[in-house]
Short mmCIF file of C-alpha atoms in Angstrom, two decimals:
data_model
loop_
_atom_site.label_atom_id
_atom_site.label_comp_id
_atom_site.label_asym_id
_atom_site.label_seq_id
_atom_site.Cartn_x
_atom_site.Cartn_y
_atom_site.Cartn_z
CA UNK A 1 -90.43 -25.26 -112.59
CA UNK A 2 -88.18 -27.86 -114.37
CA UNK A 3 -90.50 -27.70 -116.96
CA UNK A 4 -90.88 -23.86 -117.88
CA UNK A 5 -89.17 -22.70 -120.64
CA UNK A 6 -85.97 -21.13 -120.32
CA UNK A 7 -87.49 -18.06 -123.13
CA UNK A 8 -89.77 -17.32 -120.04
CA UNK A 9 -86.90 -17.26 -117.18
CA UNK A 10 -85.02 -15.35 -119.68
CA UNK A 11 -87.77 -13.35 -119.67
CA UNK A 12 -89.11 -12.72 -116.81
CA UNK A 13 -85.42 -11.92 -115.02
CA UNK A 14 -84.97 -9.05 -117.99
CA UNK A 15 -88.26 -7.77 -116.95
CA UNK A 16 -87.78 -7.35 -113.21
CA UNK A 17 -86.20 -4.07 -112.97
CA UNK A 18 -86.55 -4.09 -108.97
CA UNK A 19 -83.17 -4.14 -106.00
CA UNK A 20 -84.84 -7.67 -106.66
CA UNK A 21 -83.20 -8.22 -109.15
CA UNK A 22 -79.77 -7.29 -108.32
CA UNK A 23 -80.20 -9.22 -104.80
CA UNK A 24 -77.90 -11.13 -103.04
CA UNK A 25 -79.62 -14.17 -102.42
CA UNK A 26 -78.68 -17.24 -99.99
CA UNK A 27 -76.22 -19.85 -101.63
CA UNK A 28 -77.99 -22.94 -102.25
CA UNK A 29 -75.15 -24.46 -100.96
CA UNK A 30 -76.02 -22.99 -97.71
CA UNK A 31 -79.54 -25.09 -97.56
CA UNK A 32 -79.88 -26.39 -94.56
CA UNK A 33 -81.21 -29.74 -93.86
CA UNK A 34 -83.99 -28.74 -90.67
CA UNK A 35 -85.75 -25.25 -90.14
CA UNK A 36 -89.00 -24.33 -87.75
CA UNK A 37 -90.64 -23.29 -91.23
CA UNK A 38 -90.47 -23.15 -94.85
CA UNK A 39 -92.21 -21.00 -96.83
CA UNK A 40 -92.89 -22.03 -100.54
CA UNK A 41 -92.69 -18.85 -103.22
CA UNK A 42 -91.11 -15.14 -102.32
CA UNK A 43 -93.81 -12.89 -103.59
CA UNK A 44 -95.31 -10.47 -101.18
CA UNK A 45 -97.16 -13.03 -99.46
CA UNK A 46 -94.08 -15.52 -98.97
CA UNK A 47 -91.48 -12.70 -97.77
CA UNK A 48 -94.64 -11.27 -95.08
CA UNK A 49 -94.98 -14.85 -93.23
CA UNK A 50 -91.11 -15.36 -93.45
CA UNK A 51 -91.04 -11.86 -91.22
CA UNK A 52 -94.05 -12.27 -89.43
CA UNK A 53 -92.71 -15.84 -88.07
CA UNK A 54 -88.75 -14.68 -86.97
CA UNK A 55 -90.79 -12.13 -85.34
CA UNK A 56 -92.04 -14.77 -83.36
CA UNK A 57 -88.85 -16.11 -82.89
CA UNK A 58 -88.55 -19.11 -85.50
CA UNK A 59 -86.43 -19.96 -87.90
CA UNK A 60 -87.63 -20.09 -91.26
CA UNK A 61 -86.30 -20.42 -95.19
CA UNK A 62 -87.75 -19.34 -97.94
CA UNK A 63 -87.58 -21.30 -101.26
CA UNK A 64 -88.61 -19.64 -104.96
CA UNK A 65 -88.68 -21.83 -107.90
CA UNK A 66 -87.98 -18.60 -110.31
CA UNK A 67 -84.64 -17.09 -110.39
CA UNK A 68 -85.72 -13.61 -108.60
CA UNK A 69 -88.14 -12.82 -105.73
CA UNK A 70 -90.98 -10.87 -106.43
CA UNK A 71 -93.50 -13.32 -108.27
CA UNK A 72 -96.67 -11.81 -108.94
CA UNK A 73 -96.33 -9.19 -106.49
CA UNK A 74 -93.81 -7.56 -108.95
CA UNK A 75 -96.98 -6.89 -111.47
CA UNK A 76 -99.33 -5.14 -109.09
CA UNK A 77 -99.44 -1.05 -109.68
CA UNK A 78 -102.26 0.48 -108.07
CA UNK A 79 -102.49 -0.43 -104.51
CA UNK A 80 -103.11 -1.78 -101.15
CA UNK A 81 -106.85 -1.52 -99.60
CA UNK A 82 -107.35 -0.75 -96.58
CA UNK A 83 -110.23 0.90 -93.85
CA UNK A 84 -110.01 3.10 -91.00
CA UNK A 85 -106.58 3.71 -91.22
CA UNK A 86 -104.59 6.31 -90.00
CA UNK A 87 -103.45 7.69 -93.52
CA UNK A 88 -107.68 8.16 -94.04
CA UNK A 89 -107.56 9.71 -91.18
CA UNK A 90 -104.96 12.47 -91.72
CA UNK A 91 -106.67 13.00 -95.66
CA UNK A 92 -109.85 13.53 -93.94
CA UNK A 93 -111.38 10.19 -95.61
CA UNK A 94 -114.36 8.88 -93.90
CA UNK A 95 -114.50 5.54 -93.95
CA UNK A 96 -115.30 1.83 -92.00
CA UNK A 97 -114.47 -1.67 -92.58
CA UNK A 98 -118.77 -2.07 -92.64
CA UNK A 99 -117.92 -0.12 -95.46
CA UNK A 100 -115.11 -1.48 -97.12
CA UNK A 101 -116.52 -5.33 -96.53
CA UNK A 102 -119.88 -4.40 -98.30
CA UNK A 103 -118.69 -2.89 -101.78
CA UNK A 104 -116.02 -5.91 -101.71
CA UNK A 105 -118.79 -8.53 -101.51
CA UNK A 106 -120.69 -6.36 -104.03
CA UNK A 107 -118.02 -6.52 -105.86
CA UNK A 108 -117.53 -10.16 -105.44
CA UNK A 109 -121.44 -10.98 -106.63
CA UNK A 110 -121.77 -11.61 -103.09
CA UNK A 111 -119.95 -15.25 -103.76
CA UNK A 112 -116.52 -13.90 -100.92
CA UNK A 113 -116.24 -16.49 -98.50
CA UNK A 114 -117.71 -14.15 -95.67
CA UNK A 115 -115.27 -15.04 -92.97
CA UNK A 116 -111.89 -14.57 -94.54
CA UNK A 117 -113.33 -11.09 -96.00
CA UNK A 118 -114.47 -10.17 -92.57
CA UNK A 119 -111.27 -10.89 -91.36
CA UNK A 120 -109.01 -9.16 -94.33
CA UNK A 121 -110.66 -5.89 -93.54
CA UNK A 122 -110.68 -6.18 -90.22
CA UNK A 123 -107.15 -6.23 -89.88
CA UNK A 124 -106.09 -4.31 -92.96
CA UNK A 125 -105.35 -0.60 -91.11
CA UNK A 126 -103.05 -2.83 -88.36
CA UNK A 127 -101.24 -4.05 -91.65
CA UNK A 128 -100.34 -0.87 -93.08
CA UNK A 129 -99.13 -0.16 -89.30
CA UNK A 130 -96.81 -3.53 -89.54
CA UNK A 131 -95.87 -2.21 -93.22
CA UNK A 132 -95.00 1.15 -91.71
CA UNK A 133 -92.85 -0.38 -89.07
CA UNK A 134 -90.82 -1.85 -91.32
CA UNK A 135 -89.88 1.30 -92.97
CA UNK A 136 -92.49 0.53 -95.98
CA UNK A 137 -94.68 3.75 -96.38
CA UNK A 138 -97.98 3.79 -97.79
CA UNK A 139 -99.39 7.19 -96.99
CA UNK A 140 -101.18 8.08 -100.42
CA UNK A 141 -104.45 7.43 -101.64
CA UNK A 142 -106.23 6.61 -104.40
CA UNK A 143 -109.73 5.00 -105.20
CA UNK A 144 -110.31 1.41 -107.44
CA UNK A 145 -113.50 0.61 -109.39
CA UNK A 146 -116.16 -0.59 -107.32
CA UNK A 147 -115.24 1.23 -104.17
CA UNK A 148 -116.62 4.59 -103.28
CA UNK A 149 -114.02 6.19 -101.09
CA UNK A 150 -110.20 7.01 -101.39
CA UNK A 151 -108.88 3.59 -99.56
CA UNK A 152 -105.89 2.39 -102.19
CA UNK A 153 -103.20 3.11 -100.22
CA UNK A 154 -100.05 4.19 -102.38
CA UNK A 155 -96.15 4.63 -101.82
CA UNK A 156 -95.26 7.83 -100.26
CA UNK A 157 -93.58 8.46 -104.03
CA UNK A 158 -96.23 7.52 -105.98
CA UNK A 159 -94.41 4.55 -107.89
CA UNK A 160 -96.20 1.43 -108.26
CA UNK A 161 -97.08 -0.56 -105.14
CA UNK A 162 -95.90 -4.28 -106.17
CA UNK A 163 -92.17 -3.17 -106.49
CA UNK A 164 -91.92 -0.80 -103.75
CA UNK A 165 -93.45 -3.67 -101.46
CA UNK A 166 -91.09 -6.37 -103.41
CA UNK A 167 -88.06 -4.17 -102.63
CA UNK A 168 -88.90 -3.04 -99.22
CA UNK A 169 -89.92 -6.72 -98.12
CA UNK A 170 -86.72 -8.14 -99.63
CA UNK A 171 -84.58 -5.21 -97.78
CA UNK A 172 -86.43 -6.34 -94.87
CA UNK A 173 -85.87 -10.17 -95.01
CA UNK A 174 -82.31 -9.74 -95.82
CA UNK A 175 -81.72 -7.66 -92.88
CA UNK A 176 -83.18 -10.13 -90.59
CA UNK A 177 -80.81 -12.71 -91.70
CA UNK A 178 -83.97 -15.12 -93.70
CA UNK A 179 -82.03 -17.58 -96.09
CA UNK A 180 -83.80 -17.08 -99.18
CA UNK A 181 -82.82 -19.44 -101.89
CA UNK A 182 -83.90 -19.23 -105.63
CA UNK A 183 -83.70 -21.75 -108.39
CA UNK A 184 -85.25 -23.36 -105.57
CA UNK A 185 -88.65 -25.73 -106.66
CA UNK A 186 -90.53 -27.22 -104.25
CA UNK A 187 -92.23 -30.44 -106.04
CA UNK A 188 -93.94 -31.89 -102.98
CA UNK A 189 -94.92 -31.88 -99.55
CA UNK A 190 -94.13 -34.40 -96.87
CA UNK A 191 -96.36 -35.68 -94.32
CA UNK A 192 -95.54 -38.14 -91.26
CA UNK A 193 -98.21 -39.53 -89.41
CA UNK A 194 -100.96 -37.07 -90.51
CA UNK A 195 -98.84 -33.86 -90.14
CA UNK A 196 -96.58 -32.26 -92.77
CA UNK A 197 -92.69 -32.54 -92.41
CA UNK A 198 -91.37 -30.75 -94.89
CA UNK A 199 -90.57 -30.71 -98.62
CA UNK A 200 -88.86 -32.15 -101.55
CA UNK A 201 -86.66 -29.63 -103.48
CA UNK A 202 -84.90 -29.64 -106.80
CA UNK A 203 -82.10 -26.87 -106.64
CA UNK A 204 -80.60 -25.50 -109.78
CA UNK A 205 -82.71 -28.19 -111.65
CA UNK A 206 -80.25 -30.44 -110.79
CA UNK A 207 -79.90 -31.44 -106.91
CA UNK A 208 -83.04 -32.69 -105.41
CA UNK A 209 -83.40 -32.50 -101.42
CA UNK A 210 -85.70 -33.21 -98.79
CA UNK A 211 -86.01 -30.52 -96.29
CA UNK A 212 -87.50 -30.95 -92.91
CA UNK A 213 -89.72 -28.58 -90.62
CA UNK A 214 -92.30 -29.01 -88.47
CA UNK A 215 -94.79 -26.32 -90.38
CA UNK A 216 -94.89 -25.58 -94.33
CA UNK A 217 -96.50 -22.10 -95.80
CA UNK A 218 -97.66 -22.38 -99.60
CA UNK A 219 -97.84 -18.90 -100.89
CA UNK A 220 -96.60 -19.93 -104.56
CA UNK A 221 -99.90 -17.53 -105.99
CA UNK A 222 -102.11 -18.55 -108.98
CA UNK A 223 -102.12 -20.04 -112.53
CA UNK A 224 -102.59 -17.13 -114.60
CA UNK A 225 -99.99 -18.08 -116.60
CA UNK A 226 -100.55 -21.80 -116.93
CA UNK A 227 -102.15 -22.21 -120.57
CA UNK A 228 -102.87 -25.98 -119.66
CA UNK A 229 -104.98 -24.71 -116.43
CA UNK A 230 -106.59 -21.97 -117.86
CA UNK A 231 -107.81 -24.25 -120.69
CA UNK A 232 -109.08 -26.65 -118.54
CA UNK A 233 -111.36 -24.23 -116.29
CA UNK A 234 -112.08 -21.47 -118.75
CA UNK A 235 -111.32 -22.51 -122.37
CA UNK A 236 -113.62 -19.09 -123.45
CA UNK A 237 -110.01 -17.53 -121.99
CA UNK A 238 -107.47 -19.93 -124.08
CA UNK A 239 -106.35 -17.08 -126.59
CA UNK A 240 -105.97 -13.73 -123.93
CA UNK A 241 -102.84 -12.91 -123.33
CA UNK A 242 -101.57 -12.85 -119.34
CA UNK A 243 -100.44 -10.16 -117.52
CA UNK A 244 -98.89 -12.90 -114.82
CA UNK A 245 -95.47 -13.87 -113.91
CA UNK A 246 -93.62 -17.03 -115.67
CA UNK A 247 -94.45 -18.47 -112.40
CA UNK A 248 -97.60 -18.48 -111.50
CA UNK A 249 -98.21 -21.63 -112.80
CA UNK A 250 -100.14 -23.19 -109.80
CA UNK A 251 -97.97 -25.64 -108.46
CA UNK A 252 -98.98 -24.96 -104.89
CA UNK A 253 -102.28 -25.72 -105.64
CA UNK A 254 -101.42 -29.06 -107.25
CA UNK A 255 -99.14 -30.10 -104.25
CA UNK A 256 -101.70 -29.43 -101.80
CA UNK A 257 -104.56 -31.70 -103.72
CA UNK A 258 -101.65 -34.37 -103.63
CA UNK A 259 -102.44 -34.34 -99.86
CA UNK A 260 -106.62 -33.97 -99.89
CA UNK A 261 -106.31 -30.06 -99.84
CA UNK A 262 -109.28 -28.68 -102.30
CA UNK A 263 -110.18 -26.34 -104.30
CA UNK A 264 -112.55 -24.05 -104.15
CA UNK A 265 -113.92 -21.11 -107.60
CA UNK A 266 -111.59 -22.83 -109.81
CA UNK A 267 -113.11 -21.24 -113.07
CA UNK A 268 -113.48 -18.05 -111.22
CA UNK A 269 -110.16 -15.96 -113.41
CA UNK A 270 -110.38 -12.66 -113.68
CA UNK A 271 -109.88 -10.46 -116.69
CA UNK A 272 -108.09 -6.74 -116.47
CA UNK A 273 -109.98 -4.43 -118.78
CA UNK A 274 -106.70 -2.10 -119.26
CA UNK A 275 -103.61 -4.41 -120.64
CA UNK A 276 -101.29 -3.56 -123.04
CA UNK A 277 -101.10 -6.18 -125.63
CA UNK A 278 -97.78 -7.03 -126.71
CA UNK A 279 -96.01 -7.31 -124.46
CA UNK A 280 -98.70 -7.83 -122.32
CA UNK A 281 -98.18 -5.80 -119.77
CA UNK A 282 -100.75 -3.95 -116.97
CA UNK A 283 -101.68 -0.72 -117.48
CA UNK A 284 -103.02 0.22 -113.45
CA UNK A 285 -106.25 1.35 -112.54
CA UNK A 286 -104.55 3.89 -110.47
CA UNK A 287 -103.93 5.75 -114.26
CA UNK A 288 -108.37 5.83 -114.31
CA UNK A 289 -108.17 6.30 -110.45
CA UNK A 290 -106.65 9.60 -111.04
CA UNK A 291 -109.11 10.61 -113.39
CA UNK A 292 -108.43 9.21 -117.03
CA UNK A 293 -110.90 7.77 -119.29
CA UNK A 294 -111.44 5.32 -121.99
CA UNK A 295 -112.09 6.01 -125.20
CA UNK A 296 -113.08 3.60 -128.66
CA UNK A 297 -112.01 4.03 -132.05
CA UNK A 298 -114.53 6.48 -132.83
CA UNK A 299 -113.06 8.56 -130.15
CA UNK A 300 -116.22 8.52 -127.60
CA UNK A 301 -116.62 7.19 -124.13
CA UNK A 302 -118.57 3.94 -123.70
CA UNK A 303 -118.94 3.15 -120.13
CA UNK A 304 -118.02 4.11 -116.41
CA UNK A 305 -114.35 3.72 -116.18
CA UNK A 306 -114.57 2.72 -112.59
CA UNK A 307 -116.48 -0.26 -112.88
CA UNK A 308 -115.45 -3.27 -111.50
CA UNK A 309 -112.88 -5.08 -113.42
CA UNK A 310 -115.68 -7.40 -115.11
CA UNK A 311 -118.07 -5.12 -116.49
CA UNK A 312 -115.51 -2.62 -117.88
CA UNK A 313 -113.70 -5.51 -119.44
CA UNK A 314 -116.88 -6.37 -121.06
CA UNK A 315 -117.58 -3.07 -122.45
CA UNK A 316 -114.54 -3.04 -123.77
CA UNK A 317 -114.69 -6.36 -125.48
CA UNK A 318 -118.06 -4.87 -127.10
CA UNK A 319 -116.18 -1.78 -128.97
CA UNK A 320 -114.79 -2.09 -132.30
CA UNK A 321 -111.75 -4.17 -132.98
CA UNK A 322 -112.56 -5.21 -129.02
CA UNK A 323 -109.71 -2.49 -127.80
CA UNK A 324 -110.10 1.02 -126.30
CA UNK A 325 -107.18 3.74 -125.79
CA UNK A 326 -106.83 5.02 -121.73
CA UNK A 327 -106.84 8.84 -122.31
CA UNK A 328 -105.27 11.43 -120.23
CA UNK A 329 -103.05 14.25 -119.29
CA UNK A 330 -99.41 15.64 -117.70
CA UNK A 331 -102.03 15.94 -114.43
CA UNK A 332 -102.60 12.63 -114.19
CA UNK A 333 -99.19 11.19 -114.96
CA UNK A 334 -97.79 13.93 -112.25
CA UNK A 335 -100.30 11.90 -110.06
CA UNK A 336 -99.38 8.27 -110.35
CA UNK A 337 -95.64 7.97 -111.12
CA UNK A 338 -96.25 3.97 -112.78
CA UNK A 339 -96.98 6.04 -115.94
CA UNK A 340 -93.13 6.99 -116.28
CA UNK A 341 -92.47 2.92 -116.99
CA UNK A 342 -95.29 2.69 -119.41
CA UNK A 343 -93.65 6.01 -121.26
CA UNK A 344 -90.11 4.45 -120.84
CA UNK A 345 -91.46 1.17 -122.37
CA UNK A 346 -92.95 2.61 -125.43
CA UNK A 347 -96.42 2.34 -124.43
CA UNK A 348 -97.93 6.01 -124.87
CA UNK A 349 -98.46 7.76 -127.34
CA UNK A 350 -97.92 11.87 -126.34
CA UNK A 351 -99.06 14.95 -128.11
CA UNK A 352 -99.00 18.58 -127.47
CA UNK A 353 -102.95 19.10 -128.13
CA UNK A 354 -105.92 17.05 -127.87
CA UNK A 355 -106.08 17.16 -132.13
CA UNK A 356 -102.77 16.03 -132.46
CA UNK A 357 -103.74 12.75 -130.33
CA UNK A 358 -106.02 12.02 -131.92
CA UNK A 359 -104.50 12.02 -135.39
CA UNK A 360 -101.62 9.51 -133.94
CA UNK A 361 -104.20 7.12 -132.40
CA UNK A 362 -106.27 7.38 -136.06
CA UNK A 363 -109.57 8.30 -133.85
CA UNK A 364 -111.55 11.34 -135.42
CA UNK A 365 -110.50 15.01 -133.50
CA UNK A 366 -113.55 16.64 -133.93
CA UNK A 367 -115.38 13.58 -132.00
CA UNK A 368 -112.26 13.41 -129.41
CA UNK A 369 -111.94 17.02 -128.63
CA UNK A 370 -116.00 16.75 -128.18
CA UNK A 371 -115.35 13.89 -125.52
CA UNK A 372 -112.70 15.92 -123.99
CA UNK A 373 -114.20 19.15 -123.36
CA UNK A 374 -118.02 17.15 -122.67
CA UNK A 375 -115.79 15.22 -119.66
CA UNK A 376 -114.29 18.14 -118.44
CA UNK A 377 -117.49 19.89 -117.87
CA UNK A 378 -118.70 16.73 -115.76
CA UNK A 379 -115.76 17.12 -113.86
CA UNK A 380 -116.80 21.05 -113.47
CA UNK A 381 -120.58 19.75 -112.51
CA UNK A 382 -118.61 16.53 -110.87
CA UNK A 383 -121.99 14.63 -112.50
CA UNK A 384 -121.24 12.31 -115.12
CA UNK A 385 -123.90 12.64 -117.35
CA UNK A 386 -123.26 9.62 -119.81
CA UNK A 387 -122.17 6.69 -117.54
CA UNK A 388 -122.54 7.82 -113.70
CA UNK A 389 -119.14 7.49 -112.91
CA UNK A 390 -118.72 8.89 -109.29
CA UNK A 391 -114.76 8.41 -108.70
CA UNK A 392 -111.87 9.96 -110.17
CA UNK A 393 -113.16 13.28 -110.78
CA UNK A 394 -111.14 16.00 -108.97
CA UNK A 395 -109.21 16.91 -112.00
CA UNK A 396 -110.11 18.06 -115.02
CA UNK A 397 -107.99 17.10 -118.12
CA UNK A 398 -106.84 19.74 -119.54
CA UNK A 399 -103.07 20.09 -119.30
CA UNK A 400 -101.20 19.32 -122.14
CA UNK A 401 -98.78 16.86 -123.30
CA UNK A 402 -102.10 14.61 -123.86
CA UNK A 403 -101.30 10.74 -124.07
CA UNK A 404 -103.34 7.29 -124.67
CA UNK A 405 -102.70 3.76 -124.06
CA UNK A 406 -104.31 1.52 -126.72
CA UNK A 407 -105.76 -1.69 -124.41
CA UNK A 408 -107.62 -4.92 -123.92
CA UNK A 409 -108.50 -7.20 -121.46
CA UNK A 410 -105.88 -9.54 -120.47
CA UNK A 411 -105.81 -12.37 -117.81
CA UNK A 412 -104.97 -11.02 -115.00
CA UNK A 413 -106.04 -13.34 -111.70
CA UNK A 414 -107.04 -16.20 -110.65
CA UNK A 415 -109.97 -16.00 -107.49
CA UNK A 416 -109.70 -19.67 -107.59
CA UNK A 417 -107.62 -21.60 -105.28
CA UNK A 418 -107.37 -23.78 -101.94
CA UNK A 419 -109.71 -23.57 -99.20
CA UNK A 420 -108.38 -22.17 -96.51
CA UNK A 421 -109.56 -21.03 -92.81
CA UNK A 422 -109.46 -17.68 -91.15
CA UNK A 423 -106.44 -18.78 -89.59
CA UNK A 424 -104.69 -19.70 -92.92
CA UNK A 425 -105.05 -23.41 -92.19
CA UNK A 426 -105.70 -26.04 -95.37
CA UNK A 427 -108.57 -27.74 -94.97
CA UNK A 428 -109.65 -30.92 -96.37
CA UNK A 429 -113.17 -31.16 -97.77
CA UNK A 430 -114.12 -32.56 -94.65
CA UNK A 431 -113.40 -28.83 -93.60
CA UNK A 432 -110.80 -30.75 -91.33
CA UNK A 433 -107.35 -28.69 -91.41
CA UNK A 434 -104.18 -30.67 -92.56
CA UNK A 435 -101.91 -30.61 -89.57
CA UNK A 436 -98.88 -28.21 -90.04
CA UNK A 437 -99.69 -26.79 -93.58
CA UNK A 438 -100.79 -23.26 -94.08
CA UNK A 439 -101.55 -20.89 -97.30
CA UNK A 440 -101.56 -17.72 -98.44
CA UNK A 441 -101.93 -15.18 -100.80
CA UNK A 442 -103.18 -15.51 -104.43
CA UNK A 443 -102.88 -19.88 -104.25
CA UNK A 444 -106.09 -19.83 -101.81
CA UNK A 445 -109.59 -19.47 -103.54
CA UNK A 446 -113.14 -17.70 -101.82
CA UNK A 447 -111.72 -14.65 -100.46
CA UNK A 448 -112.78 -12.66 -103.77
CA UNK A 449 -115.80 -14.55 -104.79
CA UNK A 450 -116.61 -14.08 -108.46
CA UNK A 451 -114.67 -10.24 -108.89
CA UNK A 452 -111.74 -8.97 -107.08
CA UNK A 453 -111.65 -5.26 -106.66
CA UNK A 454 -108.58 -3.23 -107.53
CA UNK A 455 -106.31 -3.14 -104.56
CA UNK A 456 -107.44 -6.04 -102.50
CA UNK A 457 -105.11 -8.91 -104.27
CA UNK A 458 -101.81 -6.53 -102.11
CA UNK A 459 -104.29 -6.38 -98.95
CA UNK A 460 -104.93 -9.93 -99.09
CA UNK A 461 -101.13 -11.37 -99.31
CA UNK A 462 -100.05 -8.88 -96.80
CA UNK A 463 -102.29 -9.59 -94.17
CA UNK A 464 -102.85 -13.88 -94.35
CA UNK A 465 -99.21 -13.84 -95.48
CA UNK A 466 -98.53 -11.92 -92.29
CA UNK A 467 -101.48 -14.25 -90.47
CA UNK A 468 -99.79 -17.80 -91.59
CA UNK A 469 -96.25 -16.48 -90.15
CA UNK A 470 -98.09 -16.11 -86.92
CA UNK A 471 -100.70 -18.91 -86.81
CA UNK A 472 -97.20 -21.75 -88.18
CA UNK A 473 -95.02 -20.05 -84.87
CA UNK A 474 -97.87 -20.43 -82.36
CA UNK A 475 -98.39 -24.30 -84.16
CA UNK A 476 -95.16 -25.30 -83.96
CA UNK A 477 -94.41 -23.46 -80.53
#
């Protein structure tokens, strides 16, 4: 964005640690003046339609405002959902998308836009197939809060989902010859005679060009971290801190209005119960998933840590000082590899025994040890008798080093966004589609209703990202 500060560009390219970063992108120089598609934004959902249309034989370019690819996707840790795959299958996980759609629109307060949920899960096992093919493997599983069975689908080496995808869809797109261009923002959207043609571009915030094609994909994601939107919808939110990239300001969202596009669940932003404050920075549910817990300053469990992402949040925000500290052990680091970045950062703080924990976190021993060894006996019983919790109990913790996290919620997502069809299309209130122009990925709104669950946000932009590739080729074939 012209307008975003250059602290935050600084910023975010010294955070991404990804191949992203060190990628040889297409010369701007090289633009070309005419392609089949372009795709606006190279997150996860921008680099999936790029590959799903030259699979179908066009010729698209991708152009991302921010000086890396990645976007959002580069923030997401836990995992991808997915039903009645084969990687359930071979873990001996029953499961069905009946399933899987029914604790998402729980989850959702029953507010998902019914169709594009039916037709996420319905086609999420055929996208960790199309994931696979491509030489990205995610063959381990985990569970999120609100679901009841193991369907987060992880790496094959445990590491956090968002840059493994990132990397492998960037390897990916650069193999297939994509131009992907950078410094590249899109400002607005063409349209001749009722049907887009293309965009406006401002290169290196200096050259601006207009860029034909015959089909235009927005998958720029949300406005977590625009202050001036989230103060508009949700002022309650104006002081959290954001876990989101520097670009996930929501310019798609604005340039489709421009052309009667709307918006649907606009105040609908969800909060992460587990961020770490400064820097803000996400600490995955995949470190609960794997059987950690939360603990206040008085050193005692307060709720289910499972939850969805709303009510734990709002225990959370009812403790003391309005913070909590994720507690576990070497177990549960062994078991989800993202853990190594929040050690490398300076996140954790690590002790030999339970005691000695909790006299570097300032919580009372006596009352943490008492938490510790009451937990591990629920594990033993695998009954939680406090708070219910169901999930995340195969493992006891009880191998030392012991470490905490202290947290708080943070913004995290935004369920709000344009209205889109099944097929990806943008529809105008009249719920007539705009000819030409498609969306995906975190910039459309409905899909989550008024909660996403942990996991779904990487299900969604890989399967309508993959969707709008195909729906733009057989639209402009």
């Amino acid at each position: 964005m012209l307008g975003l500060a250059q602290s935050a560009l600084a910023a975010e390219k010294s955070s991404v640690t990804t191949t992203a970063s060190k990628a040889e992108y297409t010369p701007a120089k090289d633009l070309k003046q005419k392609y089949d598609v372009i795709i606006v934004g190279a997150g996860g959902a921008g680099m999936s339609a790029a590959l799903a249309a030259k699979q179908k034989g066009l010729k698209p370019v991708i152009l991302e405002k921010m000086p890396t690819a990645g976007g959002n996707t580069l923030k997401a840790s836990s995992g991808m959902n997915a039903s009645e795959t084969k990687v359930e299958k071979a873990n001996g996980v029953k499961d069905s998308n009946q399933q899987f759609y029914e604790e998402t629109l729980k989850g959702g307060h029953y507010k998902n836009d019914k169709a594009l949920l039916h037709y996420m899960v319905n086609h999420s096992a055929s996208a960790i197939d199309w994931l696979d093919s491509m030489g990205m493997k995610l063959d381990k599983l985990t569970i999120s809060g609100g679901m009841s069975v193991k369907r987060t689908h992880r790496p094959h080496d445990g590491s956090a989902v968002g840059q493994y995808l990132a990397t492998g869809l960037l390897r990916n797109v650069q193999e297939k010859k994509i131009p992907l261009i950078v410094n590249a923002d899109v400002t607005k959207i063409t349209e001749k005679g009722n049907k887009v043609s293309g965009v406006k571009v401002v290169l290196n915030q200096d050259k601006t060009k207009t860029v034909k094609a015959k089909a235009v994909i927005v998958t720029t994601g949300g406005f977590g971290a625009s202050k001036a939107m989230i103060k508009k919808y949700r002022p309650d939110l104006a002081k959290y801190v954001t876990t989101n990239a520097a670009g996930s300001t929501g310019d798609g969202i604005k340039m489709i209005r421009k052309l009667g596009g709307y918006t649907v669940d606009m105040k609908q932003i969800q909060i992460h119960p587990t961020v770490y404050q400064k820097p803000a920075y996400l600490i995955g549910e995949a470190t609960r998933g794997e059987g950690g817990i939360l603990v206040n300053k008085a050193g005692d469990r307060f709720t289910n840590e499972l939850d969805t992402r709303d009510k734990v949040s709002a225990a959370i925000n009812s403790q003391s000082g309005k913070m909590a500290y994720v507690v576990f052990d070497a177990g549960v680091k062994a078991r989800s590899a993202a853990i190594d970045q929040y050690e490398k950062k300076g996140f954790t703080k690590k002790a030999t025994t339970i005691a000695a924990l909790a006299e570097k976190i300032n919580v009372p021993a006596a009352e943490l040890q008492k938490t510790l060894t009451t937990w591990n006996q629920d594990v033993t019983a695998k009954k939680d008798g406090q708070f219910g919790r169901t999930t995340g109990m195969e493992h006891q913790l009880n191998q030392g080093p012991y470490y905490a996290i202290p947290i708080a919620p943070g913004i995290h997502y935004t369920m709000g966004g344009v209205k889109v069809n099944t097929k990806t299309q943008v529809l105008k209130k009249s719920g007539k589609a705009i000819s030409g122009l498609y969306a995906a990925g975190e910039v459309i709104g409905g899909l989550h209703g008024y909660n996403r669950i942990g996991g779904n946000s990487v299900a969604d932009i890989i399967i309508f990202g993959r969707q709008a590739g195909n729906q733009a080729a057989a639209y402009v074939k």
